[in-house]
Every structure is written in C-alpha cells, then in structure tokens.
A tleap script that builds the chain and sets N, CA, C and O, in Angstrom:
source leaprc.protein.ff14SB
mol = sequence {
  NHIE VAL GLN LEU VAL GLU SER GLY GLY GLY
  SER VAL GLN ALA GLY GLY SER LEU THR LEU
  SER CYS ALA ALA SER GLY TYR GLY TYR THR
  ASP THR GLN MET ALA TRP PHE ARG GLN ALA
  PRO GLY LYS GLU ARG GLU ALA LEU GLY THR
  ILE TYR THR ALA SER GLY THR THR VAL TYR
  ALA ASP SER VAL LYS GLY ARG PHE THR ILE
  SER GLN VAL LYS ALA ASN THR THR VAL PHE
  LEU GLN MET ASP THR LEU LYS PRO GLU ASP
  THR GLY THR TYR TYR CYS ALA ALA CYS ARG
  ASN PHE GLY GLU CYS ARG LEU SER ARG PRO
  SER SER TYR PRO TYR TRP GLY GLN GLY THR
  GLN VAL THR VAL CSER
}
set mol.1.N position { 8.109 -18.673 -2.397 }
set mol.1.CA position { 8.602 -17.581 -1.586 }
set mol.1.C position { 8.124 -16.257 -2.168 }
set mol.1.O position { 8.469 -15.908 -3.297 }
set mol.2.N position { 7.328 -15.520 -1.392 }
set mol.2.CA position { 6.816 -14.223 -1.788 }
set mol.2.C position { 7.585 -13.156 -1.026 }
set mol.2.O position { 7.715 -13.219 0.197 }
set mol.3.N position { 8.084 -12.192 -1.752 }
set mol.3.CA position { 8.830 -11.113 -1.132 }
set mol.3.C position { 8.293 -9.768 -1.597 }
set mol.3.O position { 8.120 -9.536 -2.793 }
set mol.4.N position { 8.034 -8.890 -0.646 }
set mol.4.CA position { 7.591 -7.531 -0.915 }
set mol.4.C position { 8.545 -6.588 -0.207 }
set mol.4.O position { 8.817 -6.745 0.983 }
set mol.5.N position { 9.047 -5.615 -0.938 }
set mol.5.CA position { 10.010 -4.674 -0.377 }
set mol.5.C position { 9.553 -3.261 -0.663 }
set mol.5.O position { 9.480 -2.844 -1.819 }
set mol.6.N position { 9.244 -2.519 0.400 }
set mol.6.CA position { 8.851 -1.122 0.265 }
set mol.6.C position { 10.088 -0.234 0.274 }
set mol.6.O position { 11.107 -0.560 0.884 }
set mol.7.N position { 9.975 0.882 -0.408 }
set mol.7.CA position { 11.040 1.873 -0.402 }
set mol.7.C position { 10.447 3.240 -0.714 }
set mol.7.O position { 9.306 3.349 -1.163 }
set mol.8.N position { 11.228 4.268 -0.474 }
set mol.8.CA position { 10.809 5.614 -0.802 }
set mol.8.C position { 10.364 6.449 0.370 }
set mol.8.O position { 10.039 7.624 0.196 }
set mol.9.N position { 10.338 5.882 1.558 }
set mol.9.CA position { 9.927 6.639 2.724 }
set mol.9.C position { 10.955 7.682 3.108 }
set mol.9.O position { 12.095 7.660 2.645 }
set mol.10.N position { 10.531 8.591 3.960 }
set mol.10.CA position { 11.410 9.648 4.417 }
set mol.10.C position { 10.628 10.741 5.093 }
set mol.10.O position { 9.460 10.565 5.442 }
set mol.11.N position { 11.273 11.866 5.276 }
set mol.11.CA position { 10.653 13.022 5.916 }
set mol.11.C position { 10.268 14.054 4.868 }
set mol.11.O position { 11.012 14.308 3.921 }
set mol.12.N position { 9.098 14.643 5.052 }
set mol.12.CA position { 8.600 15.632 4.114 }
set mol.12.C position { 7.802 16.683 4.876 }
set mol.12.O position { 7.202 16.384 5.908 }
set mol.13.N position { 7.796 17.887 4.377 }
set mol.13.CA position { 7.026 18.952 4.999 }
set mol.13.C position { 5.550 18.818 4.661 }
set mol.13.O position { 5.188 18.291 3.609 }
set mol.14.N position { 4.708 19.298 5.559 }
set mol.14.CA position { 3.272 19.301 5.304 }
set mol.14.C position { 2.970 20.023 3.997 }
set mol.14.O position { 3.532 21.080 3.709 }
set mol.15.N position { 2.071 19.432 3.213 }
set mol.15.CA position { 1.741 19.972 1.909 }
set mol.15.C position { 2.583 19.414 0.786 }
set mol.15.O position { 2.278 19.630 -0.387 }
set mol.16.N position { 3.630 18.705 1.125 }
set mol.16.CA position { 4.512 18.138 0.132 }
set mol.16.C position { 4.032 16.805 -0.402 }
set mol.16.O position { 2.944 16.339 -0.066 }
set mol.17.N position { 4.864 16.195 -1.245 }
set mol.17.CA position { 4.526 14.932 -1.892 }
set mol.17.C position { 5.634 13.915 -1.699 }
set mol.17.O position { 6.795 14.260 -1.478 }
set mol.18.N position { 5.245 12.653 -1.789 }
set mol.18.CA position { 6.182 11.556 -1.660 }
set mol.18.C position { 5.604 10.352 -2.387 }
set mol.18.O position { 4.394 10.131 -2.358 }
set mol.19.N position { 6.457 9.577 -3.035 }
set mol.19.CA position { 6.012 8.378 -3.728 }
set mol.19.C position { 6.735 7.163 -3.174 }
set mol.19.O position { 7.965 7.128 -3.125 }
set mol.20.N position { 5.970 6.175 -2.762 }
set mol.20.CA position { 6.513 4.934 -2.244 }
set mol.20.C position { 6.452 3.851 -3.314 }
set mol.20.O position { 5.589 3.879 -4.191 }
set mol.21.N position { 7.370 2.905 -3.233 }
set mol.21.CA position { 7.407 1.782 -4.164 }
set mol.21.C position { 7.309 0.473 -3.399 }
set mol.21.O position { 7.773 0.362 -2.264 }
set mol.22.N position { 6.701 -0.509 -4.035 }
set mol.22.CA position { 6.634 -1.860 -3.495 }
set mol.22.C position { 7.046 -2.818 -4.594 }
set mol.22.O position { 6.303 -3.029 -5.553 }
set mol.23.N position { 8.218 -3.392 -4.459 }
set mol.23.CA position { 8.730 -4.344 -5.432 }
set mol.23.C position { 8.346 -5.755 -5.013 }
set mol.23.O position { 8.658 -6.188 -3.903 }
set mol.24.N position { 7.668 -6.467 -5.902 }
set mol.24.CA position { 7.179 -7.805 -5.609 }
set mol.24.C position { 7.965 -8.844 -6.394 }
set mol.24.O position { 8.387 -8.598 -7.524 }
set mol.25.N position { 8.156 -10.000 -5.786 }
set mol.25.CA position { 8.834 -11.103 -6.455 }
set mol.25.C position { 8.381 -12.425 -5.858 }
set mol.25.O position { 7.884 -12.477 -4.733 }
set mol.26.N position { 8.558 -13.488 -6.624 }
set mol.26.CA position { 8.312 -14.819 -6.110 }
set mol.26.C position { 6.888 -15.341 -6.205 }
set mol.26.O position { 6.575 -16.372 -5.610 }
set mol.27.N position { 6.001 -14.645 -6.949 }
set mol.27.CA position { 4.633 -15.100 -7.091 }
set mol.27.C position { 4.026 -14.529 -8.362 }
set mol.27.O position { 4.678 -13.776 -9.086 }
set mol.28.N position { 2.771 -14.890 -8.633 }
set mol.28.CA position { 2.081 -14.439 -9.835 }
set mol.28.C position { 1.537 -13.037 -9.713 }
set mol.28.O position { 0.347 -12.843 -9.466 }
set mol.29.N position { 2.401 -12.066 -9.884 }
set mol.29.CA position { 2.018 -10.665 -9.745 }
set mol.29.C position { 0.922 -10.260 -10.724 }
set mol.29.O position { 0.076 -9.430 -10.390 }
set mol.30.N position { 0.925 -10.828 -11.922 }
set mol.30.CA position { 0.025 -10.390 -12.978 }
set mol.30.C position { -1.450 -10.588 -12.659 }
set mol.30.O position { -2.300 -9.965 -13.295 }
set mol.31.N position { -1.771 -11.421 -11.710 }
set mol.31.CA position { -3.161 -11.654 -11.330 }
set mol.31.C position { -3.250 -11.759 -9.813 }
set mol.31.O position { -3.412 -12.846 -9.259 }
set mol.32.N position { -3.143 -10.626 -9.164 }
set mol.32.CA position { -3.221 -10.594 -7.715 }
set mol.32.C position { -3.731 -9.225 -7.275 }
set mol.32.O position { -3.884 -8.316 -8.090 }
set mol.33.N position { -3.986 -9.096 -6.005 }
set mol.33.CA position { -4.408 -7.835 -5.423 }
set mol.33.C position { -3.288 -7.303 -4.546 }
set mol.33.O position { -2.824 -7.983 -3.631 }
set mol.34.N position { -2.864 -6.096 -4.832 }
set mol.34.CA position { -1.860 -5.430 -4.026 }
set mol.34.C position { -2.534 -4.328 -3.223 }
set mol.34.O position { -3.430 -3.647 -3.721 }
set mol.35.N position { -2.105 -4.156 -1.996 }
set mol.35.CA position { -2.732 -3.184 -1.117 }
set mol.35.C position { -1.688 -2.388 -0.359 }
set mol.35.O position { -0.575 -2.853 -0.117 }
set mol.36.N position { -2.075 -1.181 0.006 }
set mol.36.CA position { -1.243 -0.338 0.852 }
set mol.36.C position { -1.937 -0.111 2.183 }
set mol.36.O position { -3.132 0.181 2.232 }
set mol.37.N position { -1.185 -0.247 3.251 }
set mol.37.CA position { -1.647 0.023 4.603 }
set mol.37.C position { -0.669 0.975 5.277 }
set mol.37.O position { 0.456 1.161 4.813 }
set mol.38.N position { -1.106 1.563 6.357 }
set mol.38.CA position { -0.201 2.351 7.181 }
set mol.38.C position { -0.572 2.164 8.642 }
set mol.38.O position { -1.694 1.784 8.976 }
set mol.39.N position { 0.387 2.438 9.495 }
set mol.39.CA position { 0.168 2.333 10.925 }
set mol.39.C position { 0.818 3.529 11.600 }
set mol.39.O position { 2.041 3.666 11.616 }
set mol.40.N position { -0.018 4.385 12.153 }
set mol.40.CA position { 0.463 5.546 12.877 }
set mol.40.C position { 0.857 5.141 14.288 }
set mol.40.O position { 0.382 4.124 14.793 }
set mol.41.N position { 1.709 5.915 14.924 }
set mol.41.CA position { 2.125 5.588 16.289 }
set mol.41.C position { 0.933 5.445 17.226 }
set mol.41.O position { 0.093 6.340 17.312 }
set mol.42.N position { 0.861 4.321 17.925 }
set mol.42.CA position { -0.201 4.085 18.877 }
set mol.42.C position { -1.541 3.711 18.287 }
set mol.42.O position { -2.525 3.610 19.021 }
set mol.43.N position { -1.612 3.500 16.972 }
set mol.43.CA position { -2.868 3.168 16.322 }
set mol.43.C position { -2.772 1.836 15.586 }
set mol.43.O position { -1.683 1.320 15.339 }
set mol.44.N position { -3.936 1.296 15.244 }
set mol.44.CA position { -3.993 0.046 14.496 }
set mol.44.C position { -3.667 0.280 13.032 }
set mol.44.O position { -3.735 1.404 12.535 }
set mol.45.N position { -3.314 -0.795 12.355 }
set mol.45.CA position { -3.013 -0.711 10.942 }
set mol.45.C position { -4.259 -0.319 10.153 }
set mol.45.O position { -5.344 -0.854 10.379 }
set mol.46.N position { -4.088 0.621 9.225 }
set mol.46.CA position { -5.184 1.206 8.472 }
set mol.46.C position { -5.011 0.958 6.983 }
set mol.46.O position { -3.936 1.193 6.432 }
set mol.47.N position { -6.065 0.484 6.331 }
set mol.47.CA position { -6.030 0.276 4.890 }
set mol.47.C position { -6.113 1.603 4.154 }
set mol.47.O position { -6.877 2.489 4.537 }
set mol.48.N position { -5.321 1.733 3.095 }
set mol.48.CA position { -5.312 2.941 2.280 }
set mol.48.C position { -5.956 2.723 0.917 }
set mol.48.O position { -6.633 3.609 0.396 }
set mol.49.N position { -5.747 1.560 0.349 }
set mol.49.CA position { -6.306 1.277 -0.959 }
set mol.49.C position { -5.700 0.040 -1.571 }
set mol.49.O position { -4.756 -0.539 -1.034 }
set mol.50.N position { -6.255 -0.365 -2.711 }
set mol.50.CA position { -5.792 -1.564 -3.396 }
set mol.50.C position { -5.731 -1.326 -4.892 }
set mol.50.O position { -6.332 -0.388 -5.416 }
set mol.51.N position { -5.001 -2.186 -5.561 }
set mol.51.CA position { -5.005 -2.250 -7.009 }
set mol.51.C position { -5.059 -3.711 -7.429 }
set mol.51.O position { -4.307 -4.541 -6.918 }
set mol.52.N position { -5.945 -4.018 -8.353 }
set mol.52.CA position { -6.013 -5.346 -8.930 }
set mol.52.C position { -5.085 -5.339 -10.141 }
set mol.52.O position { -5.337 -4.636 -11.119 }
set mol.53.N position { -4.028 -6.114 -10.072 }
set mol.53.CA position { -2.958 -5.987 -11.053 }
set mol.53.C position { -3.375 -6.357 -12.466 }
set mol.53.O position { -2.825 -5.821 -13.428 }
set mol.54.N position { -4.330 -7.256 -12.610 }
set mol.54.CA position { -4.741 -7.689 -13.937 }
set mol.54.C position { -5.465 -6.574 -14.698 }
set mol.54.O position { -5.242 -6.392 -15.895 }
set mol.55.N position { -6.313 -5.844 -14.016 }
set mol.55.CA position { -7.125 -4.819 -14.664 }
set mol.55.C position { -6.639 -3.401 -14.413 }
set mol.55.O position { -6.941 -2.493 -15.188 }
set mol.56.N position { -5.893 -3.203 -13.340 }
set mol.56.CA position { -5.478 -1.874 -12.952 }
set mol.56.C position { -6.513 -1.128 -12.139 }
set mol.56.O position { -6.309 0.038 -11.800 }
set mol.57.N position { -7.613 -1.773 -11.823 }
set mol.57.CA position { -8.662 -1.147 -11.032 }
set mol.57.C position { -8.165 -0.826 -9.631 }
set mol.57.O position { -7.499 -1.647 -8.999 }
set mol.58.N position { -8.486 0.359 -9.149 }
set mol.58.CA position { -8.064 0.798 -7.829 }
set mol.58.C position { -9.251 1.152 -6.960 }
set mol.58.O position { -10.307 1.546 -7.456 }
set mol.59.N position { -9.067 1.008 -5.655 }
set mol.59.CA position { -10.053 1.392 -4.659 }
set mol.59.C position { -9.313 2.114 -3.547 }
set mol.59.O position { -8.237 1.683 -3.134 }
set mol.60.N position { -9.886 3.220 -3.053 }
set mol.60.CA position { -9.223 4.032 -2.049 }
set mol.60.C position { -10.083 4.205 -0.815 }
set mol.60.O position { -11.311 4.240 -0.891 }
set mol.61.N position { -9.420 4.311 0.318 }
set mol.61.CA position { -10.106 4.654 1.546 }
set mol.61.C position { -10.491 6.129 1.517 }
set mol.61.O position { -9.808 6.946 0.900 }
set mol.62.N position { -11.586 6.462 2.187 }
set mol.62.CA position { -12.058 7.837 2.193 }
set mol.62.C position { -11.025 8.801 2.763 }
set mol.62.O position { -10.964 9.962 2.359 }
set mol.63.N position { -10.223 8.325 3.690 }
set mol.63.CA position { -9.274 9.191 4.363 }
set mol.63.C position { -8.195 9.733 3.438 }
set mol.63.O position { -7.596 10.768 3.728 }
set mol.64.N position { -7.938 9.044 2.323 }
set mol.64.CA position { -6.868 9.465 1.424 }
set mol.64.C position { -7.343 9.704 -0.004 }
set mol.64.O position { -6.553 10.107 -0.858 }
set mol.65.N position { -8.607 9.465 -0.269 }
set mol.65.CA position { -9.133 9.641 -1.613 }
set mol.65.C position { -8.951 11.083 -2.077 }
set mol.65.O position { -9.304 12.028 -1.372 }
set mol.66.N position { -8.396 11.230 -3.272 }
set mol.66.CA position { -8.133 12.549 -3.812 }
set mol.66.C position { -6.730 13.040 -3.558 }
set mol.66.O position { -6.273 13.967 -4.227 }
set mol.67.N position { -6.030 12.442 -2.605 }
set mol.67.CA position { -4.657 12.829 -2.297 }
set mol.67.C position { -3.652 11.737 -2.635 }
set mol.67.O position { -2.519 12.029 -3.017 }
set mol.68.N position { -4.063 10.484 -2.498 }
set mol.68.CA position { -3.173 9.351 -2.759 }
set mol.68.C position { -3.590 8.652 -4.044 }
set mol.68.O position { -4.778 8.559 -4.354 }
set mol.69.N position { -2.609 8.164 -4.787 }
set mol.69.CA position { -2.866 7.459 -6.031 }
set mol.69.C position { -2.035 6.187 -6.088 }
set mol.69.O position { -0.823 6.219 -5.875 }
set mol.70.N position { -2.686 5.073 -6.376 }
set mol.70.CA position { -2.000 3.794 -6.509 }
set mol.70.C position { -1.843 3.466 -7.993 }
set mol.70.O position { -2.795 3.584 -8.765 }
set mol.71.N position { -0.655 3.058 -8.380 }
set mol.71.CA position { -0.384 2.700 -9.763 }
set mol.71.C position { 0.593 1.534 -9.792 }
set mol.71.O position { 1.060 1.083 -8.746 }
set mol.72.N position { 0.902 1.045 -10.993 }
set mol.72.CA position { 1.812 -0.064 -11.121 }
set mol.72.C position { 2.593 0.019 -12.415 }
set mol.72.O position { 2.179 0.686 -13.364 }
set mol.73.N position { 3.719 -0.657 -12.446 }
set mol.73.CA position { 4.470 -0.925 -13.659 }
set mol.73.C position { 4.600 -2.439 -13.722 }
set mol.73.O position { 5.446 -3.027 -13.049 }
set mol.74.N position { 3.762 -3.060 -14.530 }
set mol.74.CA position { 3.690 -4.512 -14.567 }
set mol.74.C position { 5.024 -5.161 -14.928 }
set mol.74.O position { 5.401 -6.179 -14.348 }
set mol.75.N position { 5.727 -4.577 -15.876 }
set mol.75.CA position { 6.986 -5.164 -16.328 }
set mol.75.C position { 8.001 -5.265 -15.193 }
set mol.75.O position { 8.866 -6.140 -15.202 }
set mol.76.N position { 7.892 -4.379 -14.230 }
set mol.76.CA position { 8.802 -4.381 -13.094 }
set mol.76.C position { 8.183 -4.998 -11.848 }
set mol.76.O position { 8.804 -5.011 -10.785 }
set mol.77.N position { 6.955 -5.513 -11.974 }
set mol.77.CA position { 6.201 -6.070 -10.841 }
set mol.77.C position { 6.309 -5.147 -9.633 }
set mol.77.O position { 6.632 -5.573 -8.525 }
set mol.78.N position { 6.030 -3.879 -9.879 }
set mol.78.CA position { 6.164 -2.871 -8.844 }
set mol.78.C position { 4.893 -2.038 -8.751 }
set mol.78.O position { 4.325 -1.629 -9.764 }
set mol.79.N position { 4.462 -1.796 -7.529 }
set mol.79.CA position { 3.301 -0.962 -7.242 }
set mol.79.C position { 3.776 0.306 -6.562 }
set mol.79.O position { 4.729 0.284 -5.783 }
set mol.80.N position { 3.106 1.415 -6.859 }
set mol.80.CA position { 3.487 2.699 -6.308 }
set mol.80.C position { 2.336 3.311 -5.521 }
set mol.80.O position { 1.164 3.058 -5.800 }
set mol.81.N position { 2.692 4.107 -4.549 }
set mol.81.CA position { 1.730 4.906 -3.810 }
set mol.81.C position { 2.197 6.348 -3.867 }
set mol.81.O position { 3.139 6.733 -3.174 }
set mol.82.N position { 1.533 7.145 -4.696 }
set mol.82.CA position { 1.846 8.559 -4.799 }
set mol.82.C position { 1.021 9.319 -3.781 }
set mol.82.O position { -0.207 9.231 -3.779 }
set mol.83.N position { 1.685 10.058 -2.923 }
set mol.83.CA position { 1.030 10.776 -1.848 }
set mol.83.C position { 1.244 12.275 -2.047 }
set mol.83.O position { 2.376 12.754 -2.093 }
set mol.84.N position { 0.149 12.993 -2.163 }
set mol.84.CA position { 0.187 14.437 -2.364 }
set mol.84.C position { -0.504 15.141 -1.207 }
set mol.84.O position { -1.283 14.539 -0.469 }
set mol.85.N position { -0.206 16.418 -1.064 }
set mol.85.CA position { -0.804 17.241 -0.017 }
set mol.85.C position { -0.726 16.537 1.331 }
set mol.85.O position { -1.727 16.396 2.034 }
set mol.86.N position { 0.453 16.108 1.672 }
set mol.86.CA position { 0.650 15.343 2.898 }
set mol.86.C position { 0.376 16.187 4.136 }
set mol.86.O position { 0.632 17.391 4.162 }
set mol.87.N position { -0.149 15.528 5.155 }
set mol.87.CA position { -0.493 16.153 6.407 }
set mol.87.C position { 0.255 15.465 7.538 }
set mol.87.O position { 0.652 14.309 7.397 }
set mol.88.N position { 0.455 16.153 8.658 }
set mol.88.CA position { 1.135 15.512 9.787 }
set mol.88.C position { 0.476 14.202 10.212 }
set mol.88.O position { 1.173 13.281 10.639 }
set mol.89.N position { -0.836 14.097 10.106 }
set mol.89.CA position { -1.523 12.874 10.484 }
set mol.89.C position { -1.268 11.718 9.530 }
set mol.89.O position { -1.674 10.589 9.807 }
set mol.90.N position { -0.600 11.982 8.410 }
set mol.90.CA position { -0.194 10.912 7.507 }
set mol.90.C position { 1.066 10.208 7.989 }
set mol.90.O position { 1.468 9.198 7.412 }
set mol.91.N position { 1.681 10.720 9.020 }
set mol.91.CA position { 2.896 10.121 9.559 }
set mol.91.C position { 2.639 8.694 10.025 }
set mol.91.O position { 1.629 8.418 10.672 }
set mol.92.N position { 3.550 7.794 9.696 }
set mol.92.CA position { 3.418 6.414 10.122 }
set mol.92.C position { 4.304 5.499 9.303 }
set mol.92.O position { 5.072 5.943 8.449 }
set mol.93.N position { 4.182 4.216 9.582 }
set mol.93.CA position { 4.884 3.206 8.811 }
set mol.93.C position { 3.955 2.687 7.721 }
set mol.93.O position { 2.836 2.261 8.004 }
set mol.94.N position { 4.413 2.723 6.495 }
set mol.94.CA position { 3.597 2.321 5.353 }
set mol.94.C position { 4.012 0.940 4.877 }
set mol.94.O position { 5.196 0.653 4.700 }
set mol.95.N position { 3.006 0.086 4.671 }
set mol.95.CA position { 3.235 -1.302 4.310 }
set mol.95.C position { 2.570 -1.652 2.988 }
set mol.95.O position { 1.497 -1.145 2.662 }
set mol.96.N position { 3.212 -2.511 2.248 }
set mol.96.CA position { 2.654 -3.121 1.050 }
set mol.96.C position { 2.246 -4.543 1.395 }
set mol.96.O position { 2.964 -5.239 2.114 }
set mol.97.N position { 1.101 -4.980 0.888 }
set mol.97.CA position { 0.614 -6.331 1.127 }
set mol.97.C position { 0.069 -6.919 -0.164 }
set mol.97.O position { -0.332 -6.189 -1.070 }
set mol.98.N position { 0.060 -8.247 -0.238 }
set mol.98.CA position { -0.421 -8.941 -1.428 }
set mol.98.C position { -1.398 -10.036 -1.057 }
set mol.98.O position { -1.284 -10.662 -0.003 }
set mol.99.N position { -2.360 -10.259 -1.937 }
set mol.99.CA position { -3.366 -11.289 -1.761 }
set mol.99.C position { -3.542 -12.042 -3.063 }
set mol.99.O position { -3.774 -11.432 -4.106 }
set mol.100.N position { -3.436 -13.350 -3.016 }
set mol.100.CA position { -3.564 -14.182 -4.208 }
set mol.100.C position { -4.935 -14.843 -4.309 }
set mol.100.O position { -5.288 -15.373 -5.363 }
set mol.101.N position { -5.698 -14.818 -3.245 }
set mol.101.CA position { -7.065 -15.319 -3.232 }
set mol.101.C position { -7.963 -14.180 -2.782 }
set mol.101.O position { -8.069 -13.897 -1.588 }
set mol.102.N position { -8.604 -13.531 -3.734 }
set mol.102.CA position { -9.327 -12.290 -3.450 }
set mol.102.C position { -10.436 -12.472 -2.422 }
set mol.102.O position { -10.732 -11.549 -1.663 }
set mol.103.N position { -11.043 -13.630 -2.389 }
set mol.103.CA position { -12.125 -13.865 -1.455 }
set mol.103.C position { -11.677 -13.953 -0.011 }
set mol.103.O position { -12.496 -13.834 0.900 }
set mol.104.N position { -10.392 -14.158 0.210 }
set mol.104.CA position { -9.877 -14.307 1.564 }
set mol.104.C position { -9.391 -13.006 2.174 }
set mol.104.O position { -9.211 -12.926 3.389 }
set mol.105.N position { -9.176 -11.996 1.364 }
set mol.105.CA position { -8.542 -10.770 1.832 }
set mol.105.C position { -9.540 -9.619 1.884 }
set mol.105.O position { -10.277 -9.369 0.931 }
set mol.106.N position { -9.544 -8.933 3.011 }
set mol.106.CA position { -10.424 -7.801 3.222 }
set mol.106.C position { -9.616 -6.647 3.794 }
set mol.106.O position { -8.840 -6.826 4.733 }
set mol.107.N position { -9.801 -5.471 3.227 }
set mol.107.CA position { -9.065 -4.309 3.701 }
set mol.107.C position { -9.365 -3.995 5.157 }
set mol.107.O position { -8.508 -3.486 5.879 }
set mol.108.N position { -10.575 -4.296 5.583 }
set mol.108.CA position { -10.962 -4.038 6.961 }
set mol.108.C position { -10.323 -5.010 7.942 }
set mol.108.O position { -10.406 -4.826 9.156 }
set mol.109.N position { -9.688 -6.041 7.410 }
set mol.109.CA position { -9.041 -7.044 8.237 }
set mol.109.C position { -7.615 -7.259 7.726 }
set mol.109.O position { -7.365 -8.177 6.946 }
set mol.110.N position { -6.690 -6.418 8.165 }
set mol.110.CA position { -5.307 -6.521 7.667 }
set mol.110.C position { -4.699 -7.909 7.823 }
set mol.110.O position { -3.892 -8.334 6.996 }
set mol.111.N position { -5.085 -8.616 8.883 }
set mol.111.CA position { -4.520 -9.940 9.116 }
set mol.111.C position { -4.904 -10.946 8.046 }
set mol.111.O position { -4.300 -12.015 7.962 }
set mol.112.N position { -5.906 -10.623 7.219 }
set mol.112.CA position { -6.317 -11.526 6.156 }
set mol.112.C position { -5.333 -11.541 4.989 }
set mol.112.O position { -5.378 -12.445 4.154 }
set mol.113.N position { -4.450 -10.556 4.924 }
set mol.113.CA position { -3.432 -10.515 3.876 }
set mol.113.C position { -2.218 -11.322 4.318 }
set mol.113.O position { -1.602 -10.998 5.333 }
set mol.114.N position { -1.869 -12.357 3.581 }
set mol.114.CA position { -0.788 -13.244 4.028 }
set mol.114.C position { 0.623 -12.751 3.736 }
set mol.114.O position { 1.579 -13.215 4.359 }
set mol.115.N position { 0.768 -11.818 2.799 }
set mol.115.CA position { 2.101 -11.398 2.377 }
set mol.115.C position { 2.291 -9.919 2.645 }
set mol.115.O position { 1.472 -9.089 2.248 }
set mol.116.N position { 3.384 -9.599 3.326 }
set mol.116.CA position { 3.669 -8.227 3.748 }
set mol.116.C position { 5.129 -7.869 3.543 }
set mol.116.O position { 6.020 -8.714 3.629 }
set mol.117.N position { 5.347 -6.592 3.269 }
set mol.117.CA position { 6.694 -6.070 3.298 }
set mol.117.C position { 7.060 -5.651 4.706 }
set mol.117.O position { 6.254 -5.766 5.629 }
set mol.118.N position { 8.273 -5.168 4.866 }
set mol.118.CA position { 8.758 -4.769 6.179 }
set mol.118.C position { 8.343 -3.357 6.565 }
set mol.118.O position { 8.461 -2.974 7.728 }
set mol.119.N position { 7.866 -2.589 5.613 }
set mol.119.CA position { 7.401 -1.248 5.889 }
set mol.119.C position { 8.464 -0.194 5.631 }
set mol.119.O position { 9.663 -0.473 5.653 }
set mol.120.N position { 7.999 1.019 5.389 }
set mol.120.CA position { 8.885 2.156 5.213 }
set mol.120.C position { 8.284 3.347 5.945 }
set mol.120.O position { 7.080 3.590 5.871 }
set mol.121.N position { 9.122 4.078 6.645 }
set mol.121.CA position { 8.654 5.149 7.513 }
set mol.121.C position { 8.427 6.434 6.731 }
set mol.121.O position { 9.256 6.839 5.916 }
set mol.122.N position { 7.284 7.071 6.998 }
set mol.122.CA position { 6.957 8.371 6.431 }
set mol.122.C position { 6.691 9.331 7.577 }
set mol.122.O position { 5.855 9.066 8.441 }
set mol.123.N position { 7.399 10.434 7.577 }
set mol.123.CA position { 7.236 11.436 8.614 }
set mol.123.C position { 6.891 12.769 7.962 }
set mol.123.O position { 7.637 13.275 7.124 }
set mol.124.N position { 5.760 13.326 8.355 }
set mol.124.CA position { 5.296 14.608 7.815 }
set mol.124.C position { 5.273 15.615 8.955 }
set mol.124.O position { 4.646 15.381 9.988 }
set mol.125.N position { 5.951 16.722 8.766 }
set mol.125.CA position { 6.016 17.738 9.808 }
set mol.125.C position { 5.947 19.137 9.225 }
set mol.125.O position { 5.988 20.118 9.967 }
savepdb mol mol.pdb
quit
C-alpha cells in the first residue's frame, strides 16, 4: 500500500511564496522518483519537476525553473515543493506522484506514474 498525502496549499498574493509537502508511506522511499504535477482549471496535468530520492538530483520544467525548488527530508520520507515569486497562472491543484520503476515513468506522460496523492489547491491572486 503506497500512500502520498499533499499539504500546504492555500491562497497567496502574486509575488508571494508557498511551500507544499508530500508525505510518503508504504513503499521504498529511499530509492524512488518523486514528482510534482499541477493542473490548472480547464487544462491538462502539467509536470513541474522530479527528485531522485537516492541521490537528491532534481529536474525542473522550464515553466517553473528558477522559481520552484524541490527538496526532501529522507528521515521523514517527505518531499517539498518551495514556490517563490508566484503568479496568478500558477493557480491550480498540485499533486505529488511516485515512481518505483524509473524506466516506466515519464514526466510528459502523467498517467505513467502509478502512485498519486489527492492534491492540494493553490490559489494565487
């Protein structure tokens, strides 16, 4: 049983910051790929970036590079998404996802990630 729970969403003014958390349980967190996605109203789910938990290596989408930062606290099996200089277009539901077989998961194909949280709403105005 794999469980991912996002938290930290809310409303923030444009230019502000917000940090989301994804608490993972029920699987081998120490060697997996964690990813953040978001879905704006009326749009498809969009990949934001990933972190490989074993090495800490991160990859970011161009749309958020320089503003968003992905990090982790291994002891707590928790991944974070720090969002700075938020814009109204950042509004949406933010999701955490996990992949245990790296060859099967592609950021360009959200459906390839088998494990998802329920999402947390972020509203920027």
